[in-house]
mmCIF file of C-alpha atoms and ligand atoms in Angstrom:
data_model
loop_
_atom_site.group_PDB
_atom_site.id
_atom_site.type_symbol
_atom_site.label_atom_id
_atom_site.label_comp_id
_atom_site.label_asym_id
_atom_site.label_seq_id
_atom_site.Cartn_x
_atom_site.Cartn_y
_atom_site.Cartn_z
ATOM 1 C CA MET A 1179 45.922 90.394 8.178
ATOM 2 C CA LYS A 1180 45.530 90.008 4.432
ATOM 3 C CA ILE A 1181 47.810 87.781 2.378
ATOM 4 C CA GLU A 1182 49.830 90.682 0.845
ATOM 5 C CA THR A 1183 50.781 91.863 4.349
ATOM 6 C CA ILE A 1184 51.518 88.352 5.640
ATOM 7 C CA ALA A 1185 53.739 87.676 2.607
ATOM 8 C CA ILE A 1186 55.928 90.683 3.442
ATOM 9 C CA HIS A 1187 56.058 90.601 7.234
ATOM 10 C CA ALA A 1188 55.504 87.061 8.500
ATOM 11 C CA GLY A 1189 58.897 85.715 7.403
ATOM 12 C CA ASN A 1190 61.020 88.656 8.485
ATOM 13 C CA HIS A 1191 62.745 89.340 11.793
ATOM 14 C CA ILE A 1192 64.605 92.630 12.166
ATOM 15 C CA ASP A 1193 68.035 91.663 13.438
ATOM 16 C CA ALA A 1194 68.383 92.662 17.103
ATOM 17 C CA GLY A 1195 72.140 93.314 16.916
ATOM 18 C CA THR A 1196 72.545 95.195 13.642
ATOM 19 C CA ARG A 1197 68.928 96.353 13.224
ATOM 20 C CA ALA A 1198 69.106 95.246 9.587
ATOM 21 C CA VAL A 1199 65.604 95.620 8.170
ATOM 22 C CA VAL A 1200 66.004 92.475 6.094
ATOM 23 C CA GLN A 1201 66.774 89.316 8.072
ATOM 24 C CA PRO A 1202 70.385 88.245 7.400
ATOM 25 C CA ILE A 1203 71.345 84.809 6.074
ATOM 26 C CA ILE A 1204 72.781 82.697 8.905
ATOM 27 C CA THR A 1205 75.085 80.203 7.234
ATOM 28 C CA ALA A 1206 76.361 78.666 10.497
ATOM 29 C CA THR A 1207 75.665 74.947 10.809
ATOM 30 C CA THR A 1208 76.106 74.968 14.600
ATOM 31 C CA PHE A 1209 75.105 77.269 17.437
ATOM 32 C CA GLN A 1210 76.846 78.097 20.733
ATOM 33 C CA ARG A 1211 75.360 76.514 23.827
ATOM 34 C CA GLY A 1212 74.583 78.429 26.991
ATOM 35 C CA GLU A 1213 76.692 77.851 30.130
ATOM 36 C CA ASP A 1214 73.982 75.572 31.452
ATOM 37 C CA GLY A 1215 74.283 73.465 28.276
ATOM 38 C CA GLY A 1216 71.010 74.796 26.900
ATOM 39 C CA PHE A 1217 70.387 76.517 23.571
ATOM 40 C CA PRO A 1218 69.383 80.101 24.353
ATOM 41 C CA GLY A 1219 69.398 81.034 20.637
ATOM 42 C CA GLY A 1220 66.754 78.389 19.912
ATOM 43 C CA HIS A 1221 68.904 76.449 17.409
ATOM 44 C CA ILE A 1222 71.323 73.523 17.816
ATOM 45 C CA TYR A 1223 72.413 72.325 14.385
ATOM 46 C CA THR A 1224 71.168 73.352 10.946
ATOM 47 C CA ARG A 1225 69.808 69.978 9.853
ATOM 48 C CA ALA A 1226 67.374 70.261 12.790
ATOM 49 C CA SER A 1227 66.636 73.967 12.398
ATOM 50 C CA ASN A 1228 68.118 77.239 11.197
ATOM 51 C CA PRO A 1229 66.929 80.852 11.687
ATOM 52 C CA ASN A 1230 66.214 81.362 7.979
ATOM 53 C CA ARG A 1231 64.346 78.077 7.697
ATOM 54 C CA THR A 1232 62.332 78.796 10.828
ATOM 55 C CA SER A 1233 61.328 82.198 9.427
ATOM 56 C CA LEU A 1234 60.341 80.610 6.109
ATOM 57 C CA GLU A 1235 58.336 77.911 7.906
ATOM 58 C CA GLN A 1236 56.482 80.502 10.004
ATOM 59 C CA LEU A 1237 55.692 82.429 6.847
ATOM 60 C CA LEU A 1238 54.407 79.313 5.041
ATOM 61 C CA ALA A 1239 52.215 78.338 8.011
ATOM 62 C CA LYS A 1240 50.645 81.803 8.137
ATOM 63 C CA LEU A 1241 50.110 81.962 4.353
ATOM 64 C CA GLU A 1242 48.152 78.696 4.365
ATOM 65 C CA GLY A 1243 46.462 79.180 7.741
ATOM 66 C CA GLY A 1244 48.169 76.175 9.385
ATOM 67 C CA GLU A 1245 49.606 75.593 12.861
ATOM 68 C CA ASP A 1246 53.045 74.704 11.541
ATOM 69 C CA ALA A 1247 55.046 74.197 8.348
ATOM 70 C CA ALA A 1248 58.168 72.280 7.365
ATOM 71 C CA ALA A 1249 60.443 73.354 4.516
ATOM 72 C CA PHE A 1250 62.175 70.770 2.344
ATOM 73 C CA SER A 1251 64.848 70.718 -0.335
ATOM 74 C CA SER A 1252 62.246 69.907 -3.030
ATOM 75 C CA GLY A 1253 58.561 69.275 -3.516
ATOM 76 C CA ASN A 1254 59.317 65.596 -4.040
ATOM 77 C CA ALA A 1255 61.185 65.455 -0.708
ATOM 78 C CA ALA A 1256 58.164 67.040 1.000
ATOM 79 C CA GLY A 1257 55.774 64.502 -0.534
ATOM 80 C CA MET A 1258 58.110 61.619 0.253
ATOM 81 C CA SER A 1259 58.276 62.637 3.904
ATOM 82 C CA VAL A 1260 54.507 62.221 4.175
ATOM 83 C CA PHE A 1261 54.741 58.713 2.707
ATOM 84 C CA GLN A 1262 57.695 57.859 4.964
ATOM 85 C CA ALA A 1263 55.764 58.987 8.035
ATOM 86 C CA LEU A 1264 53.020 56.415 7.383
ATOM 87 C CA GLU A 1265 53.181 53.033 9.106
ATOM 88 C CA PRO A 1266 54.276 50.261 6.704
ATOM 89 C CA GLY A 1267 51.214 48.457 5.346
ATOM 90 C CA SER A 1268 49.130 51.635 5.225
ATOM 91 C CA HIS A 1269 46.884 52.144 2.231
ATOM 92 C CA ILE A 1270 46.920 55.387 0.220
ATOM 93 C CA ILE A 1271 44.329 56.637 -2.253
ATOM 94 C CA ALA A 1272 45.801 58.982 -4.846
ATOM 95 C CA PRO A 1273 44.474 60.632 -8.025
ATOM 96 C CA ASP A 1274 44.930 58.730 -11.277
ATOM 97 C CA ASP A 1275 46.567 61.867 -12.728
ATOM 98 C CA MET A 1276 48.840 62.538 -9.736
ATOM 99 C CA TYR A 1277 52.045 64.497 -10.441
ATOM 100 C CA HIS A 1278 54.216 61.844 -12.108
ATOM 101 C CA GLY A 1279 57.220 62.355 -9.810
ATOM 102 C CA LEU A 1280 55.192 61.483 -6.735
ATOM 103 C CA ARG A 1281 53.266 58.752 -8.530
ATOM 104 C CA ASN A 1282 56.592 57.125 -9.406
ATOM 105 C CA GLN A 1283 57.742 57.300 -5.767
ATOM 106 C CA LEU A 1284 54.648 55.391 -4.698
ATOM 107 C CA LYS A 1285 54.922 52.887 -7.531
ATOM 108 C CA LEU A 1286 58.664 52.259 -7.387
ATOM 109 C CA LEU A 1287 60.101 53.277 -4.000
ATOM 110 C CA PHE A 1288 57.184 52.350 -1.756
ATOM 111 C CA ALA A 1289 56.178 49.145 -3.547
ATOM 112 C CA GLY A 1290 55.903 46.442 -0.863
ATOM 113 C CA ILE A 1291 55.841 49.086 1.897
ATOM 114 C CA LEU A 1292 52.615 50.994 1.209
ATOM 115 C CA GLU A 1293 49.488 49.896 -0.645
ATOM 116 C CA VAL A 1294 48.281 52.390 -3.250
ATOM 117 C CA ASP A 1295 45.234 52.838 -5.452
ATOM 118 C CA PHE A 1296 45.267 55.473 -8.186
ATOM 119 C CA ILE A 1297 41.637 56.397 -8.870
ATOM 120 C CA ASP A 1298 39.314 59.212 -9.897
ATOM 121 C CA VAL A 1299 39.044 60.764 -6.427
ATOM 122 C CA ASN A 1300 36.317 63.103 -7.644
ATOM 123 C CA ASP A 1301 33.860 60.243 -8.171
ATOM 124 C CA SER A 1302 32.511 59.814 -4.630
ATOM 125 C CA GLU A 1303 31.206 56.297 -5.293
ATOM 126 C CA VAL A 1304 34.555 55.150 -6.648
ATOM 127 C CA LEU A 1305 36.317 56.840 -3.731
ATOM 128 C CA GLN A 1306 34.093 55.199 -1.119
ATOM 129 C CA ALA A 1307 34.461 51.811 -2.775
ATOM 130 C CA HIS A 1308 38.260 52.016 -2.459
ATOM 131 C CA ILE A 1309 38.401 52.845 1.247
ATOM 132 C CA ARG A 1310 39.834 49.940 3.265
ATOM 133 C CA PRO A 1311 40.299 49.433 7.015
ATOM 134 C CA ASN A 1312 43.995 50.343 6.600
ATOM 135 C CA THR A 1313 43.421 53.451 4.428
ATOM 136 C CA LYS A 1314 45.382 56.217 6.144
ATOM 137 C CA LEU A 1315 45.746 58.881 3.501
ATOM 138 C CA ILE A 1316 43.896 60.443 0.595
ATOM 139 C CA TRP A 1317 46.180 62.516 -1.612
ATOM 140 C CA LEU A 1318 44.672 65.326 -3.675
ATOM 141 C CA GLU A 1319 46.086 67.541 -6.374
ATOM 142 C CA THR A 1320 43.836 70.289 -7.655
ATOM 143 C CA PRO A 1321 44.009 71.723 -10.255
ATOM 144 C CA SER A 1322 45.725 68.619 -11.566
ATOM 145 C CA ASN A 1323 48.662 68.324 -13.878
ATOM 146 C CA PRO A 1324 48.402 68.614 -16.883
ATOM 147 C CA LEU A 1325 44.657 68.138 -17.449
ATOM 148 C CA LEU A 1326 43.656 70.865 -14.967
ATOM 149 C CA LYS A 1327 40.999 68.648 -13.445
ATOM 150 C CA ILE A 1328 39.399 70.060 -10.320
ATOM 151 C CA THR A 1329 38.744 67.986 -7.204
ATOM 152 C CA ASP A 1330 35.956 69.028 -4.872
ATOM 153 C CA ILE A 1331 38.030 69.209 -1.674
ATOM 154 C CA LYS A 1332 35.023 69.548 0.658
ATOM 155 C CA GLN A 1333 33.380 66.463 -0.847
ATOM 156 C CA VAL A 1334 36.511 64.351 -0.295
ATOM 157 C CA VAL A 1335 36.961 65.713 3.233
ATOM 158 C CA ALA A 1336 33.339 64.805 4.084
ATOM 159 C CA ILE A 1337 33.947 61.182 2.992
ATOM 160 C CA SER A 1338 37.357 60.874 4.668
ATOM 161 C CA ALA A 1339 36.104 62.306 7.973
ATOM 162 C CA ASN A 1340 33.718 59.366 8.401
ATOM 163 C CA HIS A 1341 36.712 57.020 8.307
ATOM 164 C CA GLY A 1342 39.329 59.116 10.128
ATOM 165 C CA ILE A 1343 41.483 59.307 7.008
ATOM 166 C CA ARG A 1344 44.002 62.123 6.609
ATOM 167 C CA VAL A 1345 43.623 64.347 3.495
ATOM 168 C CA VAL A 1346 46.753 65.925 2.030
ATOM 169 C CA CYS A 1347 46.415 68.396 -0.830
ATOM 170 C CA ASP A 1348 49.144 69.341 -3.312
ATOM 171 C CA ASN A 1349 48.430 73.076 -3.629
ATOM 172 C CA THR A 1350 51.310 73.858 -6.025
ATOM 173 C CA PHE A 1351 49.177 74.919 -9.010
ATOM 174 C CA ALA A 1352 46.739 76.977 -6.967
ATOM 175 C CA THR A 1353 48.917 78.709 -4.331
ATOM 176 C CA PRO A 1354 47.216 80.189 -1.246
ATOM 177 C CA LEU A 1355 46.096 83.134 -3.401
ATOM 178 C CA CYS A 1356 43.658 80.904 -5.237
ATOM 179 C CA GLN A 1357 42.849 78.100 -2.835
ATOM 180 C CA GLN A 1358 43.118 77.426 0.900
ATOM 181 C CA PRO A 1359 42.669 73.656 1.365
ATOM 182 C CA LEU A 1360 43.023 73.765 5.178
ATOM 183 C CA ALA A 1361 40.026 76.099 5.365
ATOM 184 C CA LEU A 1362 38.121 73.543 3.262
ATOM 185 C CA GLY A 1363 38.933 70.804 5.790
ATOM 186 C CA ALA A 1364 42.157 69.220 4.462
ATOM 187 C CA ASP A 1365 44.687 68.155 7.114
ATOM 188 C CA MET A 1366 47.873 69.037 5.303
ATOM 189 C CA ILE A 1367 49.127 70.930 2.253
ATOM 190 C CA MET A 1368 52.116 70.105 0.095
ATOM 191 C CA HIS A 1369 53.887 72.587 -2.156
ATOM 192 C CA SER A 1370 56.624 72.474 -4.695
ATOM 193 C CA THR A 1371 57.978 75.914 -3.752
ATOM 194 C CA THR A 1372 60.144 75.557 -6.871
ATOM 195 C CA LYS A 1373 57.112 76.876 -8.753
ATOM 196 C CA TYR A 1374 55.116 80.043 -7.877
ATOM 197 C CA PHE A 1375 56.596 80.595 -4.413
ATOM 198 C CA GLY A 1376 60.126 80.769 -5.833
ATOM 199 C CA GLY A 1377 58.674 82.292 -8.959
ATOM 200 C CA HIS A 1378 61.886 82.856 -10.924
ATOM 201 C CA SER A 1379 62.899 79.331 -12.028
ATOM 202 C CA ASP A 1380 66.106 79.540 -9.987
ATOM 203 C CA LEU A 1381 65.354 77.730 -6.764
ATOM 204 C CA LEU A 1382 64.300 74.188 -5.783
ATOM 205 C CA GLY A 1383 62.186 73.666 -2.695
ATOM 206 C CA GLY A 1384 59.165 72.028 -1.107
ATOM 207 C CA ALA A 1385 56.919 72.487 1.873
ATOM 208 C CA LEU A 1386 54.327 70.831 4.066
ATOM 209 C CA ILE A 1387 51.844 72.860 6.063
ATOM 210 C CA THR A 1388 49.727 71.192 8.738
ATOM 211 C CA ALA A 1389 46.357 72.180 10.171
ATOM 212 C CA LYS A 1390 47.257 70.575 13.527
ATOM 213 C CA LYS A 1391 50.501 69.783 15.306
ATOM 214 C CA ASP A 1392 49.447 66.205 15.996
ATOM 215 C CA ALA A 1393 51.427 62.970 16.401
ATOM 216 C CA PHE A 1394 51.576 62.418 12.630
ATOM 217 C CA TRP A 1395 53.071 65.888 12.196
ATOM 218 C CA GLU A 1396 55.731 65.081 14.807
ATOM 219 C CA LYS A 1397 56.589 62.001 12.728
ATOM 220 C CA VAL A 1398 56.877 64.161 9.594
ATOM 221 C CA ARG A 1399 59.225 66.498 11.504
ATOM 222 C CA THR A 1400 61.294 63.492 12.550
ATOM 223 C CA VAL A 1401 61.560 62.346 8.926
ATOM 224 C CA GLN A 1402 62.565 65.879 7.926
ATOM 225 C CA THR A 1403 65.307 66.321 10.524
ATOM 226 C CA MET A 1404 66.610 62.724 10.518
ATOM 227 C CA GLY A 1405 66.530 62.431 6.740
ATOM 228 C CA GLY A 1406 67.956 65.907 6.262
ATOM 229 C CA ALA A 1407 66.242 66.754 2.950
ATOM 230 C CA VAL A 1408 66.257 70.381 4.053
ATOM 231 C CA PRO A 1409 66.889 73.570 2.075
ATOM 232 C CA SER A 1410 70.048 75.601 2.676
ATOM 233 C CA PRO A 1411 69.789 78.870 4.651
ATOM 234 C CA THR A 1412 70.521 80.739 1.404
ATOM 235 C CA ASP A 1413 67.687 78.983 -0.437
ATOM 236 C CA CYS A 1414 65.382 79.722 2.520
ATOM 237 C CA TYR A 1415 66.362 83.374 2.335
ATOM 238 C CA TYR A 1416 65.702 83.643 -1.404
ATOM 239 C CA LEU A 1417 62.410 81.827 -1.092
ATOM 240 C CA THR A 1418 61.285 84.130 1.711
ATOM 241 C CA ARG A 1419 62.295 87.074 -0.482
ATOM 242 C CA SER A 1420 60.340 85.755 -3.474
ATOM 243 C CA ILE A 1421 57.204 85.122 -1.450
ATOM 244 C CA LYS A 1422 56.983 88.835 -0.629
ATOM 245 C CA THR A 1423 55.811 89.463 -4.213
ATOM 246 C CA LEU A 1424 53.798 86.237 -4.622
ATOM 247 C CA PRO A 1425 50.348 87.894 -4.332
ATOM 248 C CA TYR A 1426 51.150 90.471 -7.011
ATOM 249 C CA ARG A 1427 52.894 87.997 -9.289
ATOM 250 C CA MET A 1428 49.959 85.598 -9.044
ATOM 251 C CA ARG A 1429 47.504 88.300 -10.067
ATOM 252 C CA GLY A 1430 49.582 89.094 -13.138
ATOM 253 C CA HIS A 1431 50.011 85.399 -13.996
ATOM 254 C CA MET A 1432 46.274 84.734 -13.651
ATOM 255 C CA ASN A 1433 45.232 87.765 -15.650
ATOM 256 C CA ASN A 1434 47.502 86.677 -18.522
ATOM 257 C CA ALA A 1435 46.354 83.045 -18.259
ATOM 258 C CA GLN A 1436 42.670 83.930 -18.502
ATOM 259 C CA LEU A 1437 43.255 86.100 -21.595
ATOM 260 C CA LEU A 1438 45.508 83.525 -23.285
ATOM 261 C CA ALA A 1439 42.966 80.759 -22.544
ATOM 262 C CA GLU A 1440 40.178 82.813 -24.131
ATOM 263 C CA TYR A 1441 42.364 83.594 -27.145
ATOM 264 C CA LEU A 1442 43.272 79.913 -27.643
ATOM 265 C CA GLU A 1443 39.692 78.744 -27.221
ATOM 266 C CA ALA A 1444 38.639 80.989 -30.123
ATOM 267 C CA HIS A 1445 41.509 79.824 -32.383
ATOM 268 C CA PRO A 1446 40.464 77.596 -35.323
ATOM 269 C CA LYS A 1447 43.517 75.277 -34.967
ATOM 270 C CA VAL A 1448 42.804 74.548 -31.315
ATOM 271 C CA GLU A 1449 40.597 71.576 -30.487
ATOM 272 C CA ARG A 1450 40.157 72.189 -26.774
ATOM 273 C CA VAL A 1451 41.517 74.383 -23.968
ATOM 274 C CA MET A 1452 41.736 73.191 -20.380
ATOM 275 C CA TYR A 1453 41.700 76.076 -17.907
ATOM 276 C CA PRO A 1454 39.447 76.195 -14.824
ATOM 277 C CA GLY A 1455 38.702 79.872 -15.460
ATOM 278 C CA LEU A 1456 36.872 79.094 -18.717
ATOM 279 C CA PRO A 1457 33.100 78.507 -18.479
ATOM 280 C CA SER A 1458 33.667 75.564 -20.882
ATOM 281 C CA HIS A 1459 35.791 73.743 -18.247
ATOM 282 C CA PRO A 1460 33.692 70.758 -17.089
ATOM 283 C CA GLN A 1461 34.273 71.643 -13.430
ATOM 284 C CA HIS A 1462 34.169 75.423 -13.729
ATOM 285 C CA ALA A 1463 31.383 75.582 -11.109
ATOM 286 C CA ILE A 1464 33.414 73.635 -8.494
ATOM 287 C CA ALA A 1465 36.470 75.750 -9.306
ATOM 288 C CA LYS A 1466 34.468 78.941 -8.803
ATOM 289 C CA ALA A 1467 33.120 77.700 -5.497
ATOM 290 C CA GLN A 1468 36.409 76.629 -3.934
ATOM 291 C CA MET A 1469 38.953 78.912 -5.607
ATOM 292 C CA ALA A 1470 39.504 82.651 -5.428
ATOM 293 C CA GLY A 1471 41.392 82.529 -8.750
ATOM 294 C CA PHE A 1472 42.154 79.831 -11.301
ATOM 295 C CA GLY A 1473 45.945 79.687 -11.367
ATOM 296 C CA ALA A 1474 48.071 80.277 -14.441
ATOM 297 C CA VAL A 1475 48.747 76.895 -15.999
ATOM 298 C CA LEU A 1476 46.641 75.873 -18.961
ATOM 299 C CA SER A 1477 46.724 73.035 -21.440
ATOM 300 C CA PHE A 1478 45.410 72.914 -24.983
ATOM 301 C CA GLN A 1479 44.953 70.239 -27.599
ATOM 302 C CA LEU A 1480 45.699 70.858 -31.261
ATOM 303 C CA LYS A 1481 43.516 69.717 -34.140
ATOM 304 C CA GLY A 1482 46.655 68.756 -36.084
ATOM 305 C CA GLY A 1483 47.540 65.965 -33.640
ATOM 306 C CA GLU A 1484 50.905 65.045 -32.128
ATOM 307 C CA ALA A 1485 52.988 66.276 -35.083
ATOM 308 C CA GLU A 1486 51.369 69.699 -34.961
ATOM 309 C CA ALA A 1487 51.827 69.855 -31.160
ATOM 310 C CA LYS A 1488 55.522 69.055 -31.573
ATOM 311 C CA ARG A 1489 55.810 71.782 -34.231
ATOM 312 C CA VAL A 1490 54.032 74.462 -32.183
ATOM 313 C CA VAL A 1491 56.046 73.659 -29.038
ATOM 314 C CA ASN A 1492 59.165 74.917 -30.849
ATOM 315 C CA ALA A 1493 57.601 77.697 -32.887
ATOM 316 C CA GLY A 1494 57.270 80.458 -30.300
ATOM 317 C CA GLN A 1495 59.951 82.950 -29.356
ATOM 318 C CA LEU A 1496 58.566 83.912 -25.951
ATOM 319 C CA PHE A 1497 57.250 80.465 -25.002
ATOM 320 C CA THR A 1498 60.371 78.493 -24.139
ATOM 321 C CA GLN A 1499 60.121 74.726 -24.490
ATOM 322 C CA ALA A 1500 60.972 73.556 -20.984
ATOM 323 C CA THR A 1501 59.457 71.689 -18.092
ATOM 324 C CA SER A 1502 58.315 73.279 -14.807
ATOM 325 C CA LEU A 1503 56.011 76.217 -14.163
ATOM 326 C CA GLY A 1504 55.444 79.249 -11.985
ATOM 327 C CA GLY A 1505 58.357 81.389 -13.188
ATOM 328 C CA VAL A 1506 58.110 84.903 -14.597
ATOM 329 C CA GLU A 1507 58.913 83.572 -18.095
ATOM 330 C CA SER A 1508 56.311 81.626 -20.085
ATOM 331 C CA LEU A 1509 57.084 77.959 -20.704
ATOM 332 C CA ILE A 1510 55.501 75.434 -23.044
ATOM 333 C CA GLU A 1511 55.804 71.683 -22.923
ATOM 334 C CA HIS A 1512 54.680 68.495 -24.667
ATOM 335 C CA ARG A 1513 53.711 66.674 -21.453
ATOM 336 C CA ALA A 1514 53.132 63.183 -22.853
ATOM 337 C CA SER A 1515 56.816 62.871 -23.809
ATOM 338 C CA VAL A 1516 57.911 63.956 -20.315
ATOM 339 C CA GLU A 1517 55.617 61.646 -18.398
ATOM 340 C CA GLY A 1518 56.749 58.375 -19.936
ATOM 341 C CA PRO A 1519 55.054 55.331 -21.422
ATOM 342 C CA ASP A 1520 52.222 54.966 -18.851
ATOM 343 C CA THR A 1521 50.994 58.529 -19.402
ATOM 344 C CA LYS A 1522 47.305 59.231 -19.853
ATOM 345 C CA THR A 1523 48.033 62.662 -21.324
ATOM 346 C CA PRO A 1524 46.799 63.130 -24.930
ATOM 347 C CA PHE A 1525 49.632 63.335 -27.478
ATOM 348 C CA ASN A 1526 48.221 66.504 -29.095
ATOM 349 C CA LEU A 1527 48.350 68.358 -25.772
ATOM 350 C CA LEU A 1528 50.648 71.234 -24.873
ATOM 351 C CA ARG A 1529 50.896 72.643 -21.365
ATOM 352 C CA VAL A 1530 51.656 76.315 -20.876
ATOM 353 C CA SER A 1531 52.913 78.041 -17.755
ATOM 354 C CA VAL A 1532 51.779 81.580 -18.443
ATOM 355 C CA GLY A 1533 54.432 84.089 -17.378
ATOM 356 C CA LEU A 1534 54.450 87.779 -16.625
ATOM 357 C CA GLU A 1535 55.360 89.103 -20.074
ATOM 358 C CA HIS A 1536 52.824 91.561 -21.539
ATOM 359 C CA ILE A 1537 49.766 89.644 -22.705
ATOM 360 C CA ASP A 1538 49.781 91.399 -26.105
ATOM 361 C CA ASP A 1539 53.282 90.059 -26.768
ATOM 362 C CA LEU A 1540 52.317 86.562 -25.596
ATOM 363 C CA ILE A 1541 49.261 86.435 -27.824
ATOM 364 C CA ALA A 1542 51.202 87.797 -30.824
ATOM 365 C CA ASP A 1543 53.858 85.131 -30.293
ATOM 366 C CA MET A 1544 51.257 82.366 -29.972
ATOM 367 C CA GLU A 1545 49.516 83.662 -33.109
ATOM 368 C CA ARG A 1546 52.797 83.335 -35.033
ATOM 369 C CA ALA A 1547 53.491 79.891 -33.548
ATOM 370 C CA LEU A 1548 50.058 78.532 -34.472
ATOM 371 C CA GLY A 1549 50.539 79.943 -37.973
HETATM 372 C C1 LIG B 2437 56.903 70.283 -9.571
HETATM 373 C C2 LIG B 2437 55.805 69.618 -8.842
HETATM 374 C C3 LIG B 2437 56.074 68.708 -7.803
HETATM 375 C C4 LIG B 2437 57.488 68.279 -7.440
HETATM 376 O O1 LIG B 2437 58.225 69.333 -6.924
HETATM 377 P P1 LIG B 2437 59.847 69.454 -7.074
HETATM 378 O O2 LIG B 2437 60.123 70.752 -6.395
HETATM 379 O O3 LIG B 2437 60.169 69.418 -8.520
HETATM 380 O O4 LIG B 2437 60.432 68.286 -6.359
HETATM 381 C C5 LIG B 2437 54.995 68.167 -7.134
HETATM 382 N N1 LIG B 2437 53.727 68.475 -7.470
HETATM 383 C C6 LIG B 2437 53.436 69.341 -8.458
HETATM 384 C C7 LIG B 2437 52.019 69.643 -8.778
HETATM 385 C C8 LIG B 2437 54.467 69.934 -9.183
HETATM 386 O O5 LIG B 2437 54.177 70.781 -10.182
#
């Protein structure tokens, strides 16, 4: 089945009792046992599993072409569960522009527990030089945040396979509409479902999707159910509901992003636009080869420097200055101030999450903001 059909049907079970077409929210935390002490309903206690979470997890697995998925209370909780599932003393290779929330986990929470190198994972010589006997994981994030760098997933997988290293890809910016890392050989996908999956800036969530239900996956499941960083049944319901329109929302987001990127690139006050859908993007060829679409986050640098960036960030009426991405409303953000003192993000850079407003209105608003 195609992704539009999966998005609508894979997470839904028509209720046997009431025949409700939309699966009801089961708020119960505990489930009645059978007379033999078993669990004929398939659920015991909601930290371990819940009907709405199970439906969401089945949907996520099908969307990304994995054997199984686990839903978490946030993207950061999903990422952390992968790190927690590693044996202490394991070595991780991660991108030097990794999402700052996860980078900070590795630097602050896992210091002394895991060894980490932040490198340019796209440079195969650098990558190979950093592989150690205890390297257990290569973390990828493509397109990256906020520079929209592209990592050649197949190239990394080819190197990791020689060493039996697991590859996990943060697919938040791309979504399965644009990029299917498991099909390219990655072992696991991470999502902040807070972003495009939720799509309306009103829900926090995360997910892991695995290619294989292997021993490491069982460990991740153990971390999930013992740690309990799980989403509520209501959040699972709303996320499942939002995903039904994900394919159509993504198309609208991407169409707007491409047009806004082209508009900005032609603007005299703009120094540079970073969007994988532009032929000027240094890795446009890799993006075209491994992506079916280029996502809807773009960054641009202003000729007027940091002061001009901080003026423009407040000057729009439709572009709200706020962090996050993937919602129906367009957001704009000065990333360097969010990421803290060790940021590598240029100070004249603004990141835009392109929403679903009409593109004519977005361009007119940007035109006014740029002045
Ligand atoms: C937002 C985000 C995360 C973290 O997800 P939360 O849901 O905020 O915990 C991780 N990776 C990327 C690329 C993100 O954009």
